[in-house]
Amino acid sequence: MKRVVSLMLSLLLICCSCGKTNEATEQFFSMDTVMTMKADGQNAADALLLAKQKIYELEGLFSVTREDSEIYALNRDGRAELSYDTQKIIERALEMKDMTGGAFDIMLRPVSKLWGFTEGTPRIPGKDELYAAVQKYKSSTLTVSGSAAICSGEIDLGGIAKGYAASCVRDILTQNGVESAVVSLGGNVMLRGARKDGSPWQVGIAHPKKKDELIGVLQAEDCAVVTSGGYERSFEQNGVTYHHIIDPETGYPSQSGIISATVVAADDTMADALSTALFVMGKERAESLWRTVGGFEMILITDSEIIVTDGLDFSPQDNAFSVCKLEK
Ligand code: ADP
Ligand code: MG
């Protein structure tokens, strides 16, 4: 519950109150996080209800721990019939693995399972079991052909599910003619259009070192803003902090020097997977991906520095960090 409250506070969405007419809100718990949705428009209330139902439906398909989910069946049986959404999210996840040179990989489950974050029982795995899990992960294969999936390892959609859910919410809002909305699915923010008065949304970026504070505020509209931070789920043992974003190369929590990675992109699914990946890749690889492949903007935070790409309107709020602006 403490984590729920801190998540609510950590990603503070600042928005001025708009006129009362046609404004709808929803708040609920799904995909292991608090979700809040606020929309304005004639069909806003209906659209948000549909969006909430869709998220519950996706959670039922994608959950790695719920025994009735499609992913659970695939991990248990090595094969499963997949519904449209599960096929689609796996397809997107494989694209993101390619784009990030393997830094984002849903097949990491044998390794992440040992760390126990998703199960709520985090622990440091033994060296031998971790080595075996990394070997299992590295040799595992996944084939999806139509609705039939065959997997020799195990899958975890935790780094991309909320982004995919956000993209479905965006579609539902569009279909229902809702042109102004802000949705926060844990660290995943989906901005639809601008605020009702036409001004941009203001999204507070959580301070990775100071609980319940912001490191800065981003102005943006009609895009996804997704932050991955090691501070979100972590534990400390013998003075060492272990967090939930794993480096596929080592099987250990990534130590790239980045303590928070925010991605801003038009594509909600890409933004989610990419924020996890950039956290693992570190600043040099992240910068090179931004320059060569592009399609996104980013804010990377290290112990002493905030690195911001030039397509963003970001106002830092902590002078202790130097700011480095990347220009194309
Ligand atoms: P959160 O879900 O806390 O918002 P992320 O989107 O960064 O954070 O996703 C982290 C989750 O993704 C982990 O809890 C785990 O389930 C999974 N994961 C961890 N490391 C990786 C990785 N390198 N590639 C893909 N998924 C990962
Ligand atoms: Mg992610």
Coordinates of C-alpha atoms and ligand atoms in Angstrom, one line a residue:
M1 CA 0.0 0.0 0.0
K2 CA 2.9 2.3 0.8
R3 CA 4.1 1.8 -2.8
V4 CA 0.7 2.6 -4.1
V5 CA 0.6 5.9 -2.2
S6 CA 4.1 6.8 -3.3
L7 CA 3.3 6.0 -6.9
M8 CA 0.3 8.3 -6.7
L9 CA 2.5 11.1 -5.3
S10 CA 5.6 10.4 -7.4
L11 CA 4.0 11.1 -10.7
L12 CA 2.1 14.2 -9.9
L13 CA -0.1 15.5 -12.7
I14 CA -0.6 19.2 -12.5
C15 CA -3.6 20.4 -14.3
C16 CA -5.8 23.4 -13.7
S17 CA -9.4 22.7 -13.0
C18 CA -11.4 23.2 -16.1
G19 CA -15.1 24.0 -16.5
K20 CA -17.4 21.4 -14.9
T21 CA -19.3 20.4 -17.9
N22 CA -18.5 17.1 -19.6
E23 CA -15.6 16.3 -17.3
A24 CA -15.2 12.7 -16.2
T25 CA -12.6 11.0 -14.0
E26 CA -11.9 7.4 -13.0
Q27 CA -9.4 6.0 -10.5
F28 CA -8.8 2.3 -10.0
F29 CA -6.1 -0.3 -9.3
S30 CA -5.0 -2.6 -12.1
M31 CA -1.7 -4.1 -13.4
D32 CA -0.3 -3.7 -9.9
T33 CA -0.6 0.1 -9.9
V34 CA -2.9 3.0 -9.4
M35 CA -4.5 4.3 -12.6
T36 CA -6.1 7.7 -12.9
M37 CA -8.0 9.0 -16.0
K38 CA -9.4 12.4 -16.6
A39 CA -11.2 13.4 -19.8
D40 CA -13.3 16.2 -21.1
G41 CA -15.9 15.9 -23.9
Q42 CA -19.5 14.9 -24.5
N43 CA -18.8 11.1 -24.2
A44 CA -16.0 11.4 -21.7
A45 CA -17.7 9.4 -18.9
D46 CA -18.7 6.5 -21.3
A47 CA -15.3 6.5 -22.9
L48 CA -13.5 6.2 -19.5
L49 CA -15.7 3.4 -18.4
L50 CA -14.9 1.5 -21.7
A51 CA -11.2 2.3 -21.2
K52 CA -11.3 0.9 -17.6
Q53 CA -13.0 -2.3 -18.8
K54 CA -10.4 -2.7 -21.5
I55 CA -7.6 -2.4 -19.0
Y56 CA -9.1 -5.0 -16.8
E57 CA -9.5 -7.3 -19.8
L58 CA -5.8 -6.7 -20.9
E59 CA -4.6 -7.4 -17.3
G60 CA -6.5 -10.7 -17.5
L61 CA -4.7 -11.7 -20.7
F62 CA -1.2 -10.4 -19.9
S63 CA -0.7 -11.0 -16.2
V64 CA 2.4 -13.2 -15.5
T65 CA 1.1 -14.2 -12.1
R66 CA -2.7 -14.8 -12.7
E67 CA -3.2 -18.5 -13.4
D68 CA -6.0 -17.8 -15.9
S69 CA -4.0 -15.5 -18.1
E70 CA -2.8 -16.3 -21.6
I71 CA 0.8 -15.5 -20.6
Y72 CA 0.6 -17.8 -17.6
A73 CA -0.7 -20.6 -19.9
L74 CA 2.2 -20.0 -22.4
N75 CA 4.8 -20.0 -19.7
R76 CA 3.4 -23.1 -18.1
D77 CA 2.7 -25.2 -21.2
G78 CA 5.2 -23.8 -23.7
R79 CA 2.4 -23.2 -26.1
A80 CA -0.9 -21.3 -26.2
E81 CA -3.6 -19.9 -28.4
L82 CA -3.3 -16.1 -28.2
S83 CA -6.1 -13.5 -28.6
Y84 CA -5.5 -10.5 -30.8
D85 CA -4.2 -8.2 -28.1
T86 CA -1.7 -10.7 -26.8
Q87 CA -0.4 -11.4 -30.4
K88 CA -0.1 -7.7 -31.0
I89 CA 1.7 -6.9 -27.8
I90 CA 4.2 -9.7 -28.3
E91 CA 4.8 -8.5 -31.9
R92 CA 5.5 -4.9 -30.6
A93 CA 7.8 -6.3 -27.8
L94 CA 9.9 -8.2 -30.4
E95 CA 10.2 -5.0 -32.5
M96 CA 11.4 -3.2 -29.4
K97 CA 13.9 -5.9 -28.6
D98 CA 15.3 -5.4 -32.1
M99 CA 15.3 -1.6 -31.9
T100 CA 17.1 -1.6 -28.5
G101 CA 19.7 -4.3 -29.4
G102 CA 18.2 -6.7 -26.8
A103 CA 18.2 -4.2 -23.9
F104 CA 14.4 -4.7 -23.8
D105 CA 13.5 -8.4 -23.8
I106 CA 10.3 -10.0 -22.6
M107 CA 12.0 -13.4 -22.5
L108 CA 13.9 -12.3 -19.4
R109 CA 11.2 -13.9 -17.1
P110 CA 13.4 -16.9 -15.9
V111 CA 15.8 -14.3 -14.6
S112 CA 13.4 -11.7 -13.3
K113 CA 11.4 -14.4 -11.5
L114 CA 14.4 -15.2 -9.3
W115 CA 14.6 -11.5 -8.2
G116 CA 10.9 -11.8 -7.1
F117 CA 9.9 -8.1 -7.6
T118 CA 6.7 -8.9 -9.5
E119 CA 5.7 -11.5 -6.9
G120 CA 6.2 -8.9 -4.1
T121 CA 8.9 -11.1 -2.5
P122 CA 12.2 -9.5 -3.6
R123 CA 15.5 -11.3 -2.8
I124 CA 19.0 -11.7 -4.1
P125 CA 19.3 -15.0 -6.1
G126 CA 22.2 -17.4 -5.5
K127 CA 25.0 -17.2 -8.1
D128 CA 24.4 -20.7 -9.5
E129 CA 20.7 -20.4 -9.9
L130 CA 21.1 -17.0 -11.5
Y131 CA 23.7 -18.3 -13.9
A132 CA 21.4 -21.2 -14.9
A133 CA 18.5 -18.8 -15.4
V134 CA 20.6 -16.5 -17.6
Q135 CA 21.6 -19.5 -19.7
K136 CA 18.0 -20.6 -20.0
Y137 CA 17.0 -17.1 -21.0
K138 CA 19.7 -16.8 -23.6
S139 CA 18.9 -20.1 -25.3
S140 CA 15.1 -19.6 -25.2
T141 CA 13.0 -19.2 -28.4
L142 CA 9.5 -17.8 -29.1
T143 CA 7.5 -18.3 -32.3
V144 CA 4.2 -16.7 -32.9
S145 CA 2.3 -17.8 -36.1
G146 CA -1.2 -16.4 -36.3
S147 CA -2.8 -17.1 -32.9
A148 CA -0.5 -20.0 -32.1
A149 CA 2.5 -19.3 -29.9
I150 CA 5.3 -21.7 -28.9
C151 CA 7.8 -20.7 -26.3
S152 CA 10.7 -22.7 -24.9
G153 CA 11.4 -20.1 -22.1
E154 CA 9.1 -17.7 -20.2
I155 CA 7.7 -14.3 -21.0
D156 CA 7.0 -11.2 -18.8
L157 CA 5.2 -8.2 -20.3
G158 CA 5.7 -6.0 -17.2
G159 CA 7.9 -3.5 -19.1
I160 CA 5.4 -2.9 -21.9
A161 CA 1.9 -3.9 -20.8
K162 CA 0.9 -0.4 -19.4
G163 CA 2.1 1.2 -22.6
Y164 CA 0.0 -1.1 -24.7
A165 CA -2.9 -0.5 -22.4
A166 CA -2.4 3.3 -22.8
S167 CA -2.5 2.9 -26.6
C168 CA -5.8 1.1 -26.3
V169 CA -7.2 3.8 -24.1
R170 CA -6.1 6.4 -26.7
D171 CA -8.0 4.5 -29.4
I172 CA -11.1 4.3 -27.2
L173 CA -11.0 8.1 -26.5
T174 CA -10.5 8.8 -30.2
Q175 CA -13.4 6.5 -31.3
N176 CA -15.6 8.3 -28.7
G177 CA -14.7 11.8 -29.9
V178 CA -12.9 12.7 -26.7
E179 CA -10.2 15.3 -27.6
S180 CA -8.8 16.3 -24.3
A181 CA -7.7 13.7 -21.7
V182 CA -4.8 12.8 -19.4
V183 CA -4.4 9.2 -18.2
S184 CA -1.8 8.0 -15.8
L185 CA -1.2 4.2 -15.6
G186 CA 1.4 4.1 -12.9
G187 CA 4.5 5.8 -14.5
N188 CA 2.9 5.7 -17.9
V189 CA 1.2 9.0 -18.8
M190 CA -1.0 9.3 -21.9
L191 CA -1.9 12.8 -23.1
R192 CA -4.7 13.1 -25.5
G193 CA -4.7 16.6 -27.2
A194 CA -4.2 19.6 -25.1
R195 CA -6.0 20.9 -22.0
K196 CA -9.5 22.1 -22.5
D197 CA -8.3 25.8 -22.7
G198 CA -5.8 24.8 -25.4
S199 CA -2.7 25.1 -23.3
P200 CA -0.3 22.1 -23.0
W201 CA -0.5 19.6 -20.2
Q202 CA 2.1 19.9 -17.5
V203 CA 3.6 16.6 -16.3
G204 CA 5.7 16.4 -13.2
I205 CA 8.7 14.1 -13.4
A206 CA 9.4 12.3 -10.2
H207 CA 12.7 13.1 -8.4
P208 CA 14.7 9.9 -8.5
K209 CA 16.5 10.8 -5.2
K210 CA 13.9 12.7 -3.2
K211 CA 10.7 10.8 -2.4
D212 CA 7.5 12.6 -3.3
E213 CA 9.4 15.5 -5.0
L214 CA 9.6 16.5 -8.6
I215 CA 12.9 17.0 -10.5
G216 CA 11.2 19.1 -13.1
V217 CA 8.0 19.7 -15.1
L218 CA 7.5 18.9 -18.7
Q219 CA 5.0 20.7 -21.0
A220 CA 3.6 18.5 -23.7
E221 CA 0.5 17.4 -25.6
D222 CA -0.9 14.5 -27.5
C223 CA 1.9 12.0 -26.7
A224 CA 3.1 9.5 -24.2
V225 CA 5.4 10.4 -21.3
V226 CA 6.8 7.3 -19.6
T227 CA 9.3 7.2 -16.8
S228 CA 11.3 4.1 -15.6
G229 CA 13.2 4.4 -12.4
G230 CA 15.1 2.0 -10.3
Y231 CA 13.7 3.9 -7.2
E232 CA 10.2 2.6 -8.0
R233 CA 10.7 -0.9 -6.9
S234 CA 13.9 -1.7 -4.9
F235 CA 15.2 -3.1 -1.7
E236 CA 18.5 -2.7 0.1
Q237 CA 20.7 -5.4 1.6
N238 CA 24.1 -4.9 3.2
G239 CA 24.2 -1.3 1.9
V240 CA 23.6 -2.3 -1.7
T241 CA 20.3 -1.3 -3.5
Y242 CA 18.7 -3.8 -5.9
H243 CA 16.0 -2.7 -8.3
H244 CA 13.6 -4.3 -10.7
I245 CA 15.1 -3.4 -14.1
I246 CA 17.4 -6.1 -15.2
D247 CA 20.3 -6.0 -17.6
P248 CA 19.8 -9.0 -19.9
E249 CA 23.6 -9.3 -20.3
T250 CA 24.3 -9.9 -16.7
G251 CA 21.0 -11.0 -15.1
Y252 CA 21.6 -8.3 -12.4
P253 CA 19.8 -5.0 -11.9
S254 CA 21.2 -2.7 -14.5
Q255 CA 24.0 -0.4 -13.4
S256 CA 24.2 1.9 -16.4
G257 CA 24.6 5.1 -14.4
I258 CA 21.0 6.2 -15.3
I259 CA 18.7 6.4 -12.3
S260 CA 15.6 7.6 -14.2
A261 CA 14.7 7.5 -17.9
T262 CA 11.8 9.3 -19.3
V263 CA 10.6 8.8 -22.9
V264 CA 8.3 11.1 -24.8
A265 CA 6.8 9.7 -28.0
A266 CA 3.7 9.6 -30.1
D267 CA 3.6 5.8 -29.7
D268 CA 2.5 4.8 -26.2
T269 CA 3.7 1.2 -26.4
M270 CA 7.1 2.2 -27.8
A271 CA 7.5 4.8 -25.0
D272 CA 7.0 2.2 -22.3
A273 CA 9.4 -0.4 -23.6
L274 CA 11.9 2.2 -24.5
S275 CA 12.0 3.8 -21.0
T276 CA 12.9 0.4 -19.6
A277 CA 15.5 -0.1 -22.3
L278 CA 17.2 3.3 -22.1
F279 CA 17.6 2.7 -18.4
V280 CA 19.5 -0.4 -19.2
M281 CA 21.4 1.0 -22.2
G282 CA 23.1 4.0 -20.4
K283 CA 23.5 7.5 -21.8
E284 CA 25.9 6.8 -24.7
R285 CA 23.8 4.0 -26.2
A286 CA 20.6 5.9 -25.5
E287 CA 22.0 9.0 -27.3
S288 CA 23.1 7.0 -30.3
L289 CA 19.6 5.4 -30.6
W290 CA 18.0 8.9 -30.4
R291 CA 20.3 10.2 -33.2
T292 CA 20.1 7.2 -35.5
V293 CA 16.7 5.7 -35.1
G294 CA 14.8 8.5 -33.4
G295 CA 11.0 8.7 -33.2
F296 CA 11.3 9.8 -29.5
E297 CA 12.6 12.4 -27.1
M298 CA 14.1 11.6 -23.7
I299 CA 15.1 12.9 -20.3
L300 CA 17.9 10.8 -18.7
I301 CA 19.0 11.4 -15.1
T302 CA 22.3 10.3 -13.6
D303 CA 23.6 11.0 -10.1
S304 CA 24.6 14.5 -11.1
E305 CA 23.2 15.3 -14.5
I306 CA 19.9 15.7 -16.4
I307 CA 20.3 15.0 -20.1
V308 CA 17.4 16.4 -22.2
T309 CA 16.9 16.2 -25.9
D310 CA 16.1 19.4 -27.8
G311 CA 12.6 18.4 -28.8
L312 CA 11.3 18.8 -25.3
D313 CA 10.0 21.7 -23.2
F314 CA 11.3 20.7 -19.8
S315 CA 11.9 23.0 -16.8
P316 CA 14.3 21.4 -14.2
Q317 CA 13.7 22.2 -10.6
D318 CA 16.8 21.0 -8.7
N319 CA 19.9 23.1 -9.2
A320 CA 22.1 20.3 -7.7
F321 CA 22.0 18.6 -11.1
S322 CA 23.7 20.0 -14.2
V323 CA 21.6 20.1 -17.3
C324 CA 22.9 18.9 -20.6
K325 CA 20.8 19.6 -23.7
L326 CA 21.3 17.2 -26.6
E327 CA 20.9 18.8 -30.0
K328 CA 20.4 16.9 -33.3
Ligands
ADP1 P1 7.3 -0.2 -14.1 O1 6.5 -1.4 -14.6 O2 7.7 -0.3 -12.7 O3 6.6 1.1 -14.5 P2 9.1 -0.6 -16.3 O4 8.1 -0.2 -17.3 O5 10.5 0.0 -16.4 O6 8.7 -0.2 -14.8 O7 9.2 -2.2 -16.3 C1 9.9 -2.9 -15.4 C2 9.3 -4.3 -15.5 O8 9.7 -4.9 -16.7 C3 10.0 -5.2 -14.4 O9 9.2 -5.3 -13.3 C4 10.0 -6.6 -15.1 O10 8.8 -7.2 -15.1 C5 10.3 -6.2 -16.6 N1 11.7 -6.0 -16.9 C6 12.8 -5.8 -16.2 N2 13.9 -5.7 -16.9 C7 13.5 -5.8 -18.2 C8 14.2 -5.8 -19.4 N3 15.5 -5.5 -19.5 N4 13.5 -5.9 -20.6 C9 12.1 -6.2 -20.5 N5 11.4 -6.2 -19.4 C10 12.1 -6.0 -18.2
MG2 MG 8.5 0.2 -19.3

